[in-house]
XYZ file of C-alpha atoms in Angstrom:
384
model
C 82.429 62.798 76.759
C 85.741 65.007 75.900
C 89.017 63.113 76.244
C 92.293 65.989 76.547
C 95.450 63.764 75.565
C 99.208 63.518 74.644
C 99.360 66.772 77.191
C 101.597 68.051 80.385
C 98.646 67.694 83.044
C 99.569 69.699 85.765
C 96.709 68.508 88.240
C 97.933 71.161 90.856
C 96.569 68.725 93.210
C 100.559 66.843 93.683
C 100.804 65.277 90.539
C 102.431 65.845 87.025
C 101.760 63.776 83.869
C 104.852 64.636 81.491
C 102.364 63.122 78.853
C 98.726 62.525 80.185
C 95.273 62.928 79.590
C 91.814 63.926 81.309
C 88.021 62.304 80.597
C 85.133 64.612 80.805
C 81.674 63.728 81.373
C 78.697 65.530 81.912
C 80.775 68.808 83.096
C 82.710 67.151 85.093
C 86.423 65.253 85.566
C 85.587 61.661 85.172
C 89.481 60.613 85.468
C 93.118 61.683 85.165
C 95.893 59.583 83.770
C 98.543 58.784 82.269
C 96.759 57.288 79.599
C 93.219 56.950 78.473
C 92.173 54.432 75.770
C 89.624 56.745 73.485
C 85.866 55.571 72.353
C 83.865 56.233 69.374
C 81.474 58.317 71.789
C 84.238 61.381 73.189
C 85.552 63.993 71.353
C 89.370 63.853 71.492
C 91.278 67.546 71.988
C 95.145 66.260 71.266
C 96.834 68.969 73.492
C 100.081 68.123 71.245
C 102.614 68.577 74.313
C 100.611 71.359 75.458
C 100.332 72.432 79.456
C 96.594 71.372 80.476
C 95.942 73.076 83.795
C 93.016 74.203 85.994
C 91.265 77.133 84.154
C 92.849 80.009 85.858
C 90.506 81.660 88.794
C 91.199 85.600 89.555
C 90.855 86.162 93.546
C 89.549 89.820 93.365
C 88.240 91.969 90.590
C 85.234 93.889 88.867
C 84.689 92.382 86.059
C 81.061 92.817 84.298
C 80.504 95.668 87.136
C 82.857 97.938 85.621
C 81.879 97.430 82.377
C 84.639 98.403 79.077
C 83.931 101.143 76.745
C 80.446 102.548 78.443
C 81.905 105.112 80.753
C 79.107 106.166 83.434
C 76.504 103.833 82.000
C 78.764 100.806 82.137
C 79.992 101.222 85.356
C 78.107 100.169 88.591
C 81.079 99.835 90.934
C 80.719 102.220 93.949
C 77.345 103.519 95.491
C 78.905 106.537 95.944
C 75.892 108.191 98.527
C 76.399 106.350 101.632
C 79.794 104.731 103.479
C 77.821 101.650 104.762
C 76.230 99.390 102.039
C 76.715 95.846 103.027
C 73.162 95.440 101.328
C 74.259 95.763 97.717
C 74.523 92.202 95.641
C 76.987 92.776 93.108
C 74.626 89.986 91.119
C 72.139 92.949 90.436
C 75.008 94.876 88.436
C 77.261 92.109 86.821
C 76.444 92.599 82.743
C 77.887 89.060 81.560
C 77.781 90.406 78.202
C 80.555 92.767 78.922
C 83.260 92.630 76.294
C 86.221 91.505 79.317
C 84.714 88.050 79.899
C 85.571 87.232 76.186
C 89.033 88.406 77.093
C 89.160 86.299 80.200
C 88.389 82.838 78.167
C 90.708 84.013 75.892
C 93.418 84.206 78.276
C 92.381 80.871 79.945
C 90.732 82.595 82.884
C 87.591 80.227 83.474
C 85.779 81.928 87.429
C 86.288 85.315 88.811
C 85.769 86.890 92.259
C 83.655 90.061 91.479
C 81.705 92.457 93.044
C 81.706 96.116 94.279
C 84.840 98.655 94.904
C 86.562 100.703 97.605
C 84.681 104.259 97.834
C 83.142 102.736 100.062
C 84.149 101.643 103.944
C 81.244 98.621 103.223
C 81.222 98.524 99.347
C 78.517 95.272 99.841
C 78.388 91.618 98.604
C 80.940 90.103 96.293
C 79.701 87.393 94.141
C 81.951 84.533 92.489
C 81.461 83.132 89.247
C 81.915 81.748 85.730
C 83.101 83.762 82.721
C 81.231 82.506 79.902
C 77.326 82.289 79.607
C 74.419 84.824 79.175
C 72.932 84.820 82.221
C 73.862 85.289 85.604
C 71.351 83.109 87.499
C 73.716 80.384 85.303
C 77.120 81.623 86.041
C 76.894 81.770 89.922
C 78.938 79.252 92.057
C 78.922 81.176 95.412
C 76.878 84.214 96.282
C 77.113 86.249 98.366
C 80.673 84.904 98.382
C 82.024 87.573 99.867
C 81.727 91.646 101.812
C 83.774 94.014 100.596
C 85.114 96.265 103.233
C 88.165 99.263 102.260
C 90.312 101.411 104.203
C 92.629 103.844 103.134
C 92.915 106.683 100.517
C 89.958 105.683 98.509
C 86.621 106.730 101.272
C 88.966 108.722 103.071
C 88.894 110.722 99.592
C 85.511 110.252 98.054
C 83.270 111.330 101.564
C 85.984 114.483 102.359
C 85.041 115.216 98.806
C 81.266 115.435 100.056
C 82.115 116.996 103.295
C 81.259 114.018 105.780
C 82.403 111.222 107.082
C 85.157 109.240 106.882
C 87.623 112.040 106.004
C 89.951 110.030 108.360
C 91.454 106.128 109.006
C 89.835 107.005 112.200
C 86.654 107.423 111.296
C 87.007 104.506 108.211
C 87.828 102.313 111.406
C 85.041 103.464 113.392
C 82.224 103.564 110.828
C 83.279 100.168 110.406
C 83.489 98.799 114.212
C 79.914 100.285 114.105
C 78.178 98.665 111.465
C 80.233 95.369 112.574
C 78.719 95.880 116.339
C 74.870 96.946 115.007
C 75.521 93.768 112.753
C 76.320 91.708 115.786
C 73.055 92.812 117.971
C 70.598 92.264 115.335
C 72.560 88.462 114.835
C 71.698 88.136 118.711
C 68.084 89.981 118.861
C 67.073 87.945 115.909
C 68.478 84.059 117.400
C 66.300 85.296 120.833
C 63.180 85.862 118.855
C 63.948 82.750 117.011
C 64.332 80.588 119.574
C 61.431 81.999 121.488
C 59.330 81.749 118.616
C 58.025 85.416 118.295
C 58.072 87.728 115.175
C 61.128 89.715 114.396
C 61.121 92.302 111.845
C 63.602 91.519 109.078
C 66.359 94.637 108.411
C 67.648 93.593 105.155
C 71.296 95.417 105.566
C 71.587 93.897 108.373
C 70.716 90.512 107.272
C 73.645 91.208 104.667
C 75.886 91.234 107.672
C 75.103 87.535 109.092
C 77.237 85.189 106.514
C 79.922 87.163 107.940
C 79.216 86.954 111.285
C 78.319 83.258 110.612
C 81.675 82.591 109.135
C 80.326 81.712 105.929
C 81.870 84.390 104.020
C 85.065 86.748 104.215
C 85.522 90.385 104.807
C 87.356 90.951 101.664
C 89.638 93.909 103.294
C 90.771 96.604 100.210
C 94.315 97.617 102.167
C 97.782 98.553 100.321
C 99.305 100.148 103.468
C 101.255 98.429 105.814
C 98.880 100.276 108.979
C 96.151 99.507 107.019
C 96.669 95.965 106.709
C 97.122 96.175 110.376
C 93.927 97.774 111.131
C 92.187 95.677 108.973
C 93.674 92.157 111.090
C 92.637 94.098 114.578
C 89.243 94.694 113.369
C 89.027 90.866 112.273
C 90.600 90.097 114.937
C 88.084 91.975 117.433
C 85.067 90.403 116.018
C 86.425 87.361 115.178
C 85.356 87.038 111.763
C 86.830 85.350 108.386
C 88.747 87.859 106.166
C 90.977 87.892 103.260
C 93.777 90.875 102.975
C 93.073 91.976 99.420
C 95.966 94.223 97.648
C 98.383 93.947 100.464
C 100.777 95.601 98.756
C 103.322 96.356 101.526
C 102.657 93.138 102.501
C 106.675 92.654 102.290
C 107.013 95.421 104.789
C 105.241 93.281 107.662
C 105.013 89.839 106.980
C 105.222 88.267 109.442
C 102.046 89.959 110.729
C 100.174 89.010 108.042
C 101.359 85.286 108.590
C 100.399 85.813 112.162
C 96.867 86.532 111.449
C 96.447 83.678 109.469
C 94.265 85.769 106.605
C 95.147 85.147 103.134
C 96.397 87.505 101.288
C 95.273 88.055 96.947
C 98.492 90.802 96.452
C 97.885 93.238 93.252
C 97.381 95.041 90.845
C 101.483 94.782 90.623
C 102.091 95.995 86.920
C 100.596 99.148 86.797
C 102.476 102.549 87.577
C 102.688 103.829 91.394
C 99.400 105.795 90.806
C 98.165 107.044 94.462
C 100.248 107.401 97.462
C 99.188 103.786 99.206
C 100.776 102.003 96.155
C 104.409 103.275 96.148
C 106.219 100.730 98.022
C 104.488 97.396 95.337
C 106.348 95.641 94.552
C 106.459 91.742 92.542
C 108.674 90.260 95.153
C 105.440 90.871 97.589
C 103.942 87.773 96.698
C 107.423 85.318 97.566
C 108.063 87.153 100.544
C 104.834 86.711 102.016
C 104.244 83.092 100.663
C 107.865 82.768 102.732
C 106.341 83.762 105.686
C 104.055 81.540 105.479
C 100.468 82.894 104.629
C 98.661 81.414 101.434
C 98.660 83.980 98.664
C 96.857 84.761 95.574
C 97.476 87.053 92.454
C 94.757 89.696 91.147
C 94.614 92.179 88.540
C 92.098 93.953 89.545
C 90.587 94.404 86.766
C 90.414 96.662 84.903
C 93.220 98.074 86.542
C 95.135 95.553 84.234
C 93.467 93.379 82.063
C 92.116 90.113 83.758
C 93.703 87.910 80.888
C 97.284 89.002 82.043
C 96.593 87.591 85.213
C 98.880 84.662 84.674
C 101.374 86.895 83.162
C 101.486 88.708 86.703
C 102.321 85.723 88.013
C 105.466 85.364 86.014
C 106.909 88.510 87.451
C 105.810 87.347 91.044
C 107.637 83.862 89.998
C 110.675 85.806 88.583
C 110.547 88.432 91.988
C 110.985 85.113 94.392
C 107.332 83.452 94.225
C 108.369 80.233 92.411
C 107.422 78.518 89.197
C 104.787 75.951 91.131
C 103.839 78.776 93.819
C 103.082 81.127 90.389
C 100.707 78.383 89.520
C 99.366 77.667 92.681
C 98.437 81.430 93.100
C 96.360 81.386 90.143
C 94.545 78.293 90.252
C 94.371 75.596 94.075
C 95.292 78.865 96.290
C 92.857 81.297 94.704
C 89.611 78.803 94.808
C 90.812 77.606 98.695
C 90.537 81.746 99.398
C 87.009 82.102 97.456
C 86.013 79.290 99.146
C 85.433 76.791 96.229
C 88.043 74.061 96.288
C 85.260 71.586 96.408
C 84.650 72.362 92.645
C 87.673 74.121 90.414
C 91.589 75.103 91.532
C 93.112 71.559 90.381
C 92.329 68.415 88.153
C 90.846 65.874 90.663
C 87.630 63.226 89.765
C 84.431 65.501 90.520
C 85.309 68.578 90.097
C 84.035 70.766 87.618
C 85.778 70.626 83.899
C 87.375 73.999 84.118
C 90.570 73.647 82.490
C 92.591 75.922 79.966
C 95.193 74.301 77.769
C 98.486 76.173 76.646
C 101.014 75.876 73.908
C 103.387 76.355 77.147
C 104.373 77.686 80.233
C 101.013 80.334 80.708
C 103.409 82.337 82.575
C 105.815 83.435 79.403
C 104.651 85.952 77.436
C 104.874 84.293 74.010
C 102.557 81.036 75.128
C 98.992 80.767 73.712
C 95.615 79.760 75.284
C 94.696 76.928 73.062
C 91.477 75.473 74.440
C 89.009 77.061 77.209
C 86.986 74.403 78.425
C 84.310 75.485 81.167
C 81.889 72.927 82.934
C 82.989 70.454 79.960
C 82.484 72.619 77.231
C 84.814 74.569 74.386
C 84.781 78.029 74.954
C 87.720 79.068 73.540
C 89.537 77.675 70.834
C 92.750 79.611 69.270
């Protein structure tokens, strides 16, 4: 057992101990409290005053897919050859021994949503996962935990490149609506054979397509443009699927649209220059405007558009720009696992969840706190 004590627990589940601790046991959280009465059998981590939070979960990157350092060879993040790939498992490309995930503990950053970029109109299956281990069979909590979907500049600009389509939004929203639609009749086809009890011949893209259709999983929708954002919620819309509204970076411009669809939206990568036309109305106050609108919002880097262990420093600016202290928090931690879909194991201190917690000399927000302890499924991976 590991006892964390004499620290600021911020459960992000409602409470705050000023000076409290947290039993683990067996990679789990046995209790919170304001106080715990040690044993000869648990190791004791005296967090000294320090902040002991969630470990912090990044909504939307590509980590270990876009590997640091290895140019070409390194990175596996866009099948650049066809438009539609839902049939890609961003599992089969993750290297967990890339350099960022010893970054990520480092800067208290404990799961990450990962998978597959935007070249693509259907970039394939996101997976989400832990950041510290050898193997990936051991660091998956939800796959497929996600499809990746994009509109805007980036297929309009890699297939014109090649001369076919999409060259257009039009034709980004119509390959899509197509593959969606194909998706739908094989769901149907296959229930009728099913049901009847006759063969049906498995089409494994298009079994790629049925978590979604089943409402398992998202559409994680790549879209920076306000009319993109919007195109994105009318295709959701029109086959009534889950999605979340990934980048959303003129979220600010409509948000009460975005509210109105109900999606969730992960807004980023925020401190980076204005590098491509979609991405020159960002802006930090995104995040507190659209929060005040009402739609649940997470934080990304992107990475490695900025470094995944200054995700919590992005939320700093968003909490400076209007987001709130506690909403700052909430964005990297309870909000992003409810969006991935695994509040039922990390995002806040609560009795069986899974011992995912980071522990800072401070505020994680400020730029001069530390990560002193990164404890994942109960253990020490990180110790400053």
């Amino acid at each position: 057992m590991l006892l964390i004590k004499n620290g600021k627990i911020l459960t992000m589940a409602g409470t705050t101990y000023e000076k409290g601790c947290v039993l683990i046991e067996n990679g789990k959280i046995k209790e919170v409290a304001q106080a715990i009465e040690p044993t000869n059998e648990m190791e004791v981590i005296d967090a000294k005053g320090g902040w002991v939070m969630p470990g912090i979960i990044e909504a939307h990157c590509h980590i270990g897919i876009m590997e640091e350092d290895k140019g070409f060879e390194g990175n596996d993040t866009n099948e650049m050859t066809d438009p539609i790939t839902p049939q890609l498992r961003a599992i089969d490309a993750i290297n967990p021994m890339d350099t960022a995930f010893d970054d990520a503990v480092a800067g208290g950053v404990t799961s990450v949503m990962t998978g597959p970029g935007s070249a693509n109109v259907v970039g394939g299956q996101f997976v989400f996962m832990k950041t510290k281990g050898k193997s990936m069979d051991d660091l998956i909590v939800k796959a497929p935990a996600a499809m990746k979907i994009a509109f805007g500049e980036n297929p309009k600009r890699v297939y014109n490149s090649k001369g076919k389509m999409p060259s257009t939004r039009m034709a980004t929203a119509a390959l899509l609506r197509e593959a969606l639609t194909k998706a739908v009749q094989y769901k149907v086809k296959k229930e009728k054979a099913v049901a009847k009890g006759e063969d049906f011949e498995i089409d494994f893209k298009q079994e790629a397509w049925l978590p979604v259709l089943n409402k398992e999983i998202p559409l994680k929708a790549h879209a920076h443009r306000s009319d993109d954002i919007l195109t994105a919620i009318r295709i959701g819309k029109e086959f009534d699927v889950h999605m979340t509204l990934d980048h959303c970076s003129e979220g600010h411009l409509i948000p009460e649209y975005v509210a109105s669809s109900t999606y969730p939206a992960i807004i980023g990568p925020t401190l980076t220059s204005r590098s491509k036309i979609e991405v020159q109305n960002k802006s930090f106050k995104t995040p507190g405007i659209v929060h005040q609108a009402g739609t649940l919002v997470a934080l990304t880097t992107d990475h490695p558009v900025i470094p995944v262990q200054y995700l919590s420093k992005c939320a700093g600016f968003a909490a400076k720009e209007g987001l709130g202290i506690e909403e700052g928090l909430k964005a990297i931690t309870i909000n992003a696992a409810i969006i991935c879909n695994v509040a039922d194991r990390m995002g806040s201190l609560e009795v069986g969840k899974d011992a995912d917690i980071a522990i800072f000399s401070g505020n994680p927000m400020e730029i001069f706190t530390d990560t002193l302890y990164t404890i994942i499924d109960g253990e020490i991976v990180y110790k400053n």
